[in-house]
Coordinates of C-alpha atoms in Angstrom, one line a residue:
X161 CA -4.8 309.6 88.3
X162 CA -3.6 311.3 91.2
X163 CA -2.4 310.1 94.6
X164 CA -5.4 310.7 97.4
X165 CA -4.5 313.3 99.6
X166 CA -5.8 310.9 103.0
X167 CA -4.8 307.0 101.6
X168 CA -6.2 305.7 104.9
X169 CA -9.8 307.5 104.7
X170 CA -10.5 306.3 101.3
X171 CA -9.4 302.8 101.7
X172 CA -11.3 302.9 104.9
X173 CA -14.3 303.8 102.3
X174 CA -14.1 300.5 100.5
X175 CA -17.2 298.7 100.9
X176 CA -17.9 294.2 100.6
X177 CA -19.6 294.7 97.1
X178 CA -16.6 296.6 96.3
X179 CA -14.1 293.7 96.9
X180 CA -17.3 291.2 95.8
X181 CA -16.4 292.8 92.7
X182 CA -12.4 293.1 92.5
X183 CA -12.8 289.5 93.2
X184 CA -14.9 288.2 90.0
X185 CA -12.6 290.5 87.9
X186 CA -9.6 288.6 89.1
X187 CA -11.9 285.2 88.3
X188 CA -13.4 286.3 84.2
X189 CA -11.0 288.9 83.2
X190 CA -13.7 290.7 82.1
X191 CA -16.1 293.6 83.3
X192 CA -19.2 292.4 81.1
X193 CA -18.6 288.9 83.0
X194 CA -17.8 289.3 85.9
X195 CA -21.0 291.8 86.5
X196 CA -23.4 289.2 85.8
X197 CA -21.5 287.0 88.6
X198 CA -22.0 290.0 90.9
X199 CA -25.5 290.5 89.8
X200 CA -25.2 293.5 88.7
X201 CA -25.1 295.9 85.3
X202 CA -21.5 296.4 83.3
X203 CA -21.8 300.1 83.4
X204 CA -22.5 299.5 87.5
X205 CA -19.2 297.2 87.4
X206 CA -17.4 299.6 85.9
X207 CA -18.5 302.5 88.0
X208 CA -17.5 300.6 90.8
X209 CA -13.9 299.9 89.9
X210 CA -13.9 303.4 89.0
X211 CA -14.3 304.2 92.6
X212 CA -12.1 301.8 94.0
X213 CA -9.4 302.7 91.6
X214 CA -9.9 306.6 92.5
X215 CA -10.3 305.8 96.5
X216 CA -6.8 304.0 96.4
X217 CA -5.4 306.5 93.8
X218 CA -3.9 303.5 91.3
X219 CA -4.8 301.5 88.6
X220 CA -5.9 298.3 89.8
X221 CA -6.6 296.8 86.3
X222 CA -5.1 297.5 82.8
X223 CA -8.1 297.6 79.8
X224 CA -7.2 295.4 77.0
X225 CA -9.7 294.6 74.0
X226 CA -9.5 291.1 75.3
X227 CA -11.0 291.9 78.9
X228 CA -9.1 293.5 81.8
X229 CA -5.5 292.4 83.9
X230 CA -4.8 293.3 87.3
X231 CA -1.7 295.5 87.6
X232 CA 0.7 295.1 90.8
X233 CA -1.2 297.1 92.7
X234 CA -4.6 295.1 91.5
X235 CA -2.6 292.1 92.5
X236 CA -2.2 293.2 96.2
X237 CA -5.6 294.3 96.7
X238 CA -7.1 291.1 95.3
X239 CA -4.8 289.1 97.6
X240 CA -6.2 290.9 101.1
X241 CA -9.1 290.8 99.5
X242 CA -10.0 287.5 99.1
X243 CA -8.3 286.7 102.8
X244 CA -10.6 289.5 104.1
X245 CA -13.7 287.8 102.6
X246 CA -12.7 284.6 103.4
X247 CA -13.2 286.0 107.3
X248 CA -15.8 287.4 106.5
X249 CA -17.3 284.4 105.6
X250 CA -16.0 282.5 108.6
X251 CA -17.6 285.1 110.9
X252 CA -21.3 284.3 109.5
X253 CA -20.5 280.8 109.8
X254 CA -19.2 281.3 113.5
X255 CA -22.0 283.7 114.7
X256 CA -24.6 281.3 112.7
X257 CA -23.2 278.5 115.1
X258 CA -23.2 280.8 118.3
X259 CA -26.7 282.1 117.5
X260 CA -28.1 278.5 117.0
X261 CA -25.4 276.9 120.3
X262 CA -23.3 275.3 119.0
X263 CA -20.3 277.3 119.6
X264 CA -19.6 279.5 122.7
X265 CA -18.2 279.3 126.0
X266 CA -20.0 278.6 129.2
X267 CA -18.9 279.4 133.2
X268 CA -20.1 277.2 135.2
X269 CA -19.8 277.0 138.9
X270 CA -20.5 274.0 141.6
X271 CA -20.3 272.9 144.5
X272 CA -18.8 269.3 145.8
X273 CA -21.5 267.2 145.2
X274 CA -23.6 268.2 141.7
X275 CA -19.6 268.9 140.7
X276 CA -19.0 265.2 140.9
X277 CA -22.0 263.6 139.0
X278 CA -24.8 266.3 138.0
X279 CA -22.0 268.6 136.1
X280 CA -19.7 266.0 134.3
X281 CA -23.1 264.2 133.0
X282 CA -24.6 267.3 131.6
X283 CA -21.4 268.3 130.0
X284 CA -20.1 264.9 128.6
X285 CA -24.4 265.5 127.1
X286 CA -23.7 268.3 125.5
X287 CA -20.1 267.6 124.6
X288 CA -21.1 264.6 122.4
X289 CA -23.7 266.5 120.0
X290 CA -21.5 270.0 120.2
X291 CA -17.8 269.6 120.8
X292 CA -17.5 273.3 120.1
X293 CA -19.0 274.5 122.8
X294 CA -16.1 275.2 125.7
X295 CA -17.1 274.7 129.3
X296 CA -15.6 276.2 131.9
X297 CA -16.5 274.4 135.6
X298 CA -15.3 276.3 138.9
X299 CA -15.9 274.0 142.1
X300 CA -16.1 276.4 145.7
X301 CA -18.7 277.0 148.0
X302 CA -21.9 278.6 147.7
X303 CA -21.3 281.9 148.5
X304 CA -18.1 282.8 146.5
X305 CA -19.7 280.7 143.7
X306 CA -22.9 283.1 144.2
X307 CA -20.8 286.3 144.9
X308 CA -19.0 285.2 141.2
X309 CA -22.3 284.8 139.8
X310 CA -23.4 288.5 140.6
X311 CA -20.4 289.8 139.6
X312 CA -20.8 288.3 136.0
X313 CA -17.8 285.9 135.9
X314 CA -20.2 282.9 135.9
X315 CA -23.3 282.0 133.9
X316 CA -24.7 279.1 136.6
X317 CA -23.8 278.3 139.6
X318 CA -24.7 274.8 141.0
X319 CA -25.4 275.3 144.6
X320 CA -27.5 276.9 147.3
X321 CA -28.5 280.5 148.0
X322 CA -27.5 281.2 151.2
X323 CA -29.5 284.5 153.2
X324 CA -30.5 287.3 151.5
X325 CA -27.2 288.2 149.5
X326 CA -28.3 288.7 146.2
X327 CA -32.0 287.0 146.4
X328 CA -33.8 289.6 144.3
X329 CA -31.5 289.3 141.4
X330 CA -31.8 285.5 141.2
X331 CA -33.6 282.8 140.1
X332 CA -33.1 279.6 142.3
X333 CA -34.5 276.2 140.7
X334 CA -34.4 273.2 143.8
X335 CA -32.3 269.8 142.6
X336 CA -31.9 267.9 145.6
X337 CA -31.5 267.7 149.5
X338 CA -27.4 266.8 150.6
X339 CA -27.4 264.7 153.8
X340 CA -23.9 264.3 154.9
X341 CA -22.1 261.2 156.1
X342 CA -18.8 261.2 158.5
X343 CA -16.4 259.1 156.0
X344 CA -13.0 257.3 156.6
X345 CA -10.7 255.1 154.0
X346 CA -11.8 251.4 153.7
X347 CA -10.7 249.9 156.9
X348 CA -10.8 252.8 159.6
X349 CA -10.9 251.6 163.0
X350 CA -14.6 253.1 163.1
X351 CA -15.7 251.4 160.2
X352 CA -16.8 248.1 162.2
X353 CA -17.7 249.8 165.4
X354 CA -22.0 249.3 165.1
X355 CA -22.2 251.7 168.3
X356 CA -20.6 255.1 167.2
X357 CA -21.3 258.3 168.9
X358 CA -20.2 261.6 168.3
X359 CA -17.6 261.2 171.0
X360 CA -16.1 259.0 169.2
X361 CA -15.4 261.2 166.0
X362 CA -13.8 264.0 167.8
X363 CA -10.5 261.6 168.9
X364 CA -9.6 261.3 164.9
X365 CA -8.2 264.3 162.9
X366 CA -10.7 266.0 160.7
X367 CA -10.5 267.1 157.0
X368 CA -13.0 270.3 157.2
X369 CA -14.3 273.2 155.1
X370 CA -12.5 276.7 156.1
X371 CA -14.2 278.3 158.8
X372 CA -15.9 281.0 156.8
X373 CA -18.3 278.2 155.5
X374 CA -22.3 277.3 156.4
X375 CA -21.0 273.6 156.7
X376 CA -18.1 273.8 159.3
X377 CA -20.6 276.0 161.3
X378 CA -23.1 273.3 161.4
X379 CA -20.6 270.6 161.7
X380 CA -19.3 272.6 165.1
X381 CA -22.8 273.1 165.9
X382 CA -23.4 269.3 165.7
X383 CA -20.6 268.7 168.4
X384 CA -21.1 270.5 170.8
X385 CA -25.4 269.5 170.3
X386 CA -23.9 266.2 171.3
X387 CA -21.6 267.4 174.3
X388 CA -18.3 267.3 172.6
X389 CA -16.4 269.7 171.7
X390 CA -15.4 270.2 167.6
X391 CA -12.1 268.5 166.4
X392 CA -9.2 270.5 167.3
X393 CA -6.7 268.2 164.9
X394 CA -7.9 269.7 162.0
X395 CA -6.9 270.4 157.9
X396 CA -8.9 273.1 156.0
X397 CA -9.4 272.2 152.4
X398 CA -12.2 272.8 149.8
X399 CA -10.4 270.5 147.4
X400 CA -12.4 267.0 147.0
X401 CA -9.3 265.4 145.5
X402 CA -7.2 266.8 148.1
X403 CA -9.5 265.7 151.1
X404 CA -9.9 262.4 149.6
X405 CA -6.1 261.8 149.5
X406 CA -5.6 262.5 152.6
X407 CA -8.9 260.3 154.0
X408 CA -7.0 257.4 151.9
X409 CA -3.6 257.9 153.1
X410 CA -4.3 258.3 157.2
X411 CA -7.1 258.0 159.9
X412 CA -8.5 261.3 159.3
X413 CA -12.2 261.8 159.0
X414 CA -14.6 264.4 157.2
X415 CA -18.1 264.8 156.8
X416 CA -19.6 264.6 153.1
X417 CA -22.6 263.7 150.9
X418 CA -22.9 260.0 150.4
X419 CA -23.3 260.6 146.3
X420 CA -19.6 262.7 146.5
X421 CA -17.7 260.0 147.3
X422 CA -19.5 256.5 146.0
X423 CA -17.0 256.0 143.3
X424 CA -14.2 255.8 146.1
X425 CA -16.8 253.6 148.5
X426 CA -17.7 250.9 145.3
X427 CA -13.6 251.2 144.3
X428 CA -13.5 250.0 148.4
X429 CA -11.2 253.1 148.8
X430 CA -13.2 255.1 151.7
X431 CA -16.2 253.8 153.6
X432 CA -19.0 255.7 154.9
X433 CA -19.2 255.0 159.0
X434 CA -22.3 253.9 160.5
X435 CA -23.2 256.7 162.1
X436 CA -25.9 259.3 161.7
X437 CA -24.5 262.9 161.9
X438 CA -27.4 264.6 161.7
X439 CA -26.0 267.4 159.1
X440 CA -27.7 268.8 156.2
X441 CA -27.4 271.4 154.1
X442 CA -29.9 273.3 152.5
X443 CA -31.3 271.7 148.9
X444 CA -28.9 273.2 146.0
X445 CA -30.1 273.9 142.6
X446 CA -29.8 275.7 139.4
X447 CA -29.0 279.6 139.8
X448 CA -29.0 282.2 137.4
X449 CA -29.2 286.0 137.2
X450 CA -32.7 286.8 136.8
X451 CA -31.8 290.1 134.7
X452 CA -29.4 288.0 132.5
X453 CA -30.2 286.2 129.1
X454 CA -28.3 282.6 128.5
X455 CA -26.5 282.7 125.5
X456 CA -27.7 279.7 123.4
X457 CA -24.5 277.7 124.4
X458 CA -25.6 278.1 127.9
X459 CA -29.1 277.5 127.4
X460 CA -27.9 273.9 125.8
X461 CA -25.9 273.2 128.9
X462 CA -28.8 274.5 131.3
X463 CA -30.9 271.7 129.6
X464 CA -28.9 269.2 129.7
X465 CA -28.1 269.9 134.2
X466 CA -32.0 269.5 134.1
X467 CA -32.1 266.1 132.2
X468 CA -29.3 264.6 134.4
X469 CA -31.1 266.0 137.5
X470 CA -34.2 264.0 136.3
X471 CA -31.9 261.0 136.2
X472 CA -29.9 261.3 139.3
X473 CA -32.8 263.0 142.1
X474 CA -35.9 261.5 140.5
X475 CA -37.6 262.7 144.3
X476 CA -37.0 266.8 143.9
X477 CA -37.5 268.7 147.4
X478 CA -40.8 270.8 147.8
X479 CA -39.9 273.9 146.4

């Protein structure tokens, strides 16, 4: 038998049934045998070893009245190939579990307040039935979240769509409206006060969203509507557990949803004060890229955002 003048072609030409077969000669050290494991005829078998044998140019098993042995080189071969089935048979398993969801990644993105009770509850949902699924959550603003979304780093984005960025290539399902309420840490000097006015706001420090957001131009616009001018004492921060540090730590103020912060109002760590700021945002939802297709993984999580909405905004806005 002579050595094949391109090794690396011809092994390349090996085929499953090849290796199906190399396999149940290793296990019945016989040809007649080990056919009728693979389900197929002796003289097929032994065509088939033929080929391997004359792809690789060696002798992969030595003939013996008693059945076959593998030779050195059989013994090589039989050890890749029974780690290259073995993968083999781990990738049906693992594309079986990503077909039917339960594997996968998912991306999703949120804004503050779905990121602090819609999000965890769908995930810890899905979490409990398929802990193979791996969830990725981003918390930012709308419009980065949406640009993200476009762009194809994220499958969902929890949150509003805001202009016309974007609007015919996405699908925008309404969860809830998000008042905001001016909050303080348990104990603020404003907390007791039962006539509060704007005016009264704008002589604490403020914990506000950058500049380039929809919110700190409504919150400005909310001042001066009330003939003050916005806070000039100001930290920028779209980090909920940064701005609630800082709310617990000093006499700084920030405006919020209600639902974003009611663990740290029952825990008597920040109170909301009694005063109406007339800010809201517009209602966020569910949005996707109408264009894309959820992979199953996704689809479980995009399920599960719409049973905790059920639970949590039992009133959806008109949409």
């Amino acid at each position: 038998m002579t050595a094949p003048a391109n090794p690396w072609f011809n092994a390349a030409r090996l085929k499953t049934r090849h290796l199906l077969l190399l396999l149940q000669l290793h296990e019945h050290r016989s040809v007649l045998r080990a056919a009728e494991a693979a389900s197929m005829t002796q003289p097929a078998a032994s065509k088939l070893l033929a080929e391997m044998e004359d792809l690789l140019g060696v002798k992969l098993f030595e003939r013996h009245a008693r059945g076959v042995e593998p030779t050195w080189y059989g013994q090589v071969l039989i050890r890749r190939a029974r780690a290259a089935m073995s993968e083999i048979g781990r990738a049906q398993e693992e594309i079986a579990a990503l077909r039917e969801g339960r594997m996968g990644q998912v991306s999703i993105g949120t804004v503050v307040n779905p990121g602090t009770n819609l999000v965890p509850q769908a995930i810890a949902e899905v979490k409990r039935e398929f802990p193979g699924i791996l969830v990725r959550v981003e918390m930012d603003y709308s419009r980065p979240l949406v640009a993200k979304l476009l762009d194809g780093q994220l499958d969902i984005v929890i949150g509003r769509i805001l202009g016309p960025h974007g609007g015919d290539e996405l699908e925008f399902e309404p969860l809830a409206d998000e008042p905001h309420s001016a909050v303080a840490r348990a104990g603020h000097p404003l907390s007791a006060r039962a006539d509060l006015r704007h005016a009264d706001l704008v002589r604490y420090g403020w914990v506000l969203p950058p500049t380039d957001s929809v919110l700190r131009a409504r919150l400005d616009a909310m001042f001066l509507e009330h003939g003050v001018p916005p806070p000039q004492n100001v930290i920028e921060t779209a980090s909920l557990p940064v701005l609630t540090s800082l709310l617990r730590g000093s006499d700084l103020l920030a405006a919020l949803p209600a639902d974003a912060v009611a663990p740290y109002v029952q825990a008597k760590l920040l109170a909301v004060l009694p005063i109406a700021l007339g800010v809201r945002m517009e209602s966020f939802g569910i949005i996707r890229r109408r264009d894309y297709m959820l992979p199953p993984c996704a689809e479980r999580i995009l399920l599960a955002l719409r049973n905790a909405a059920k639970r949590l905004y039992p009133e959806r806005p008109p949409g």
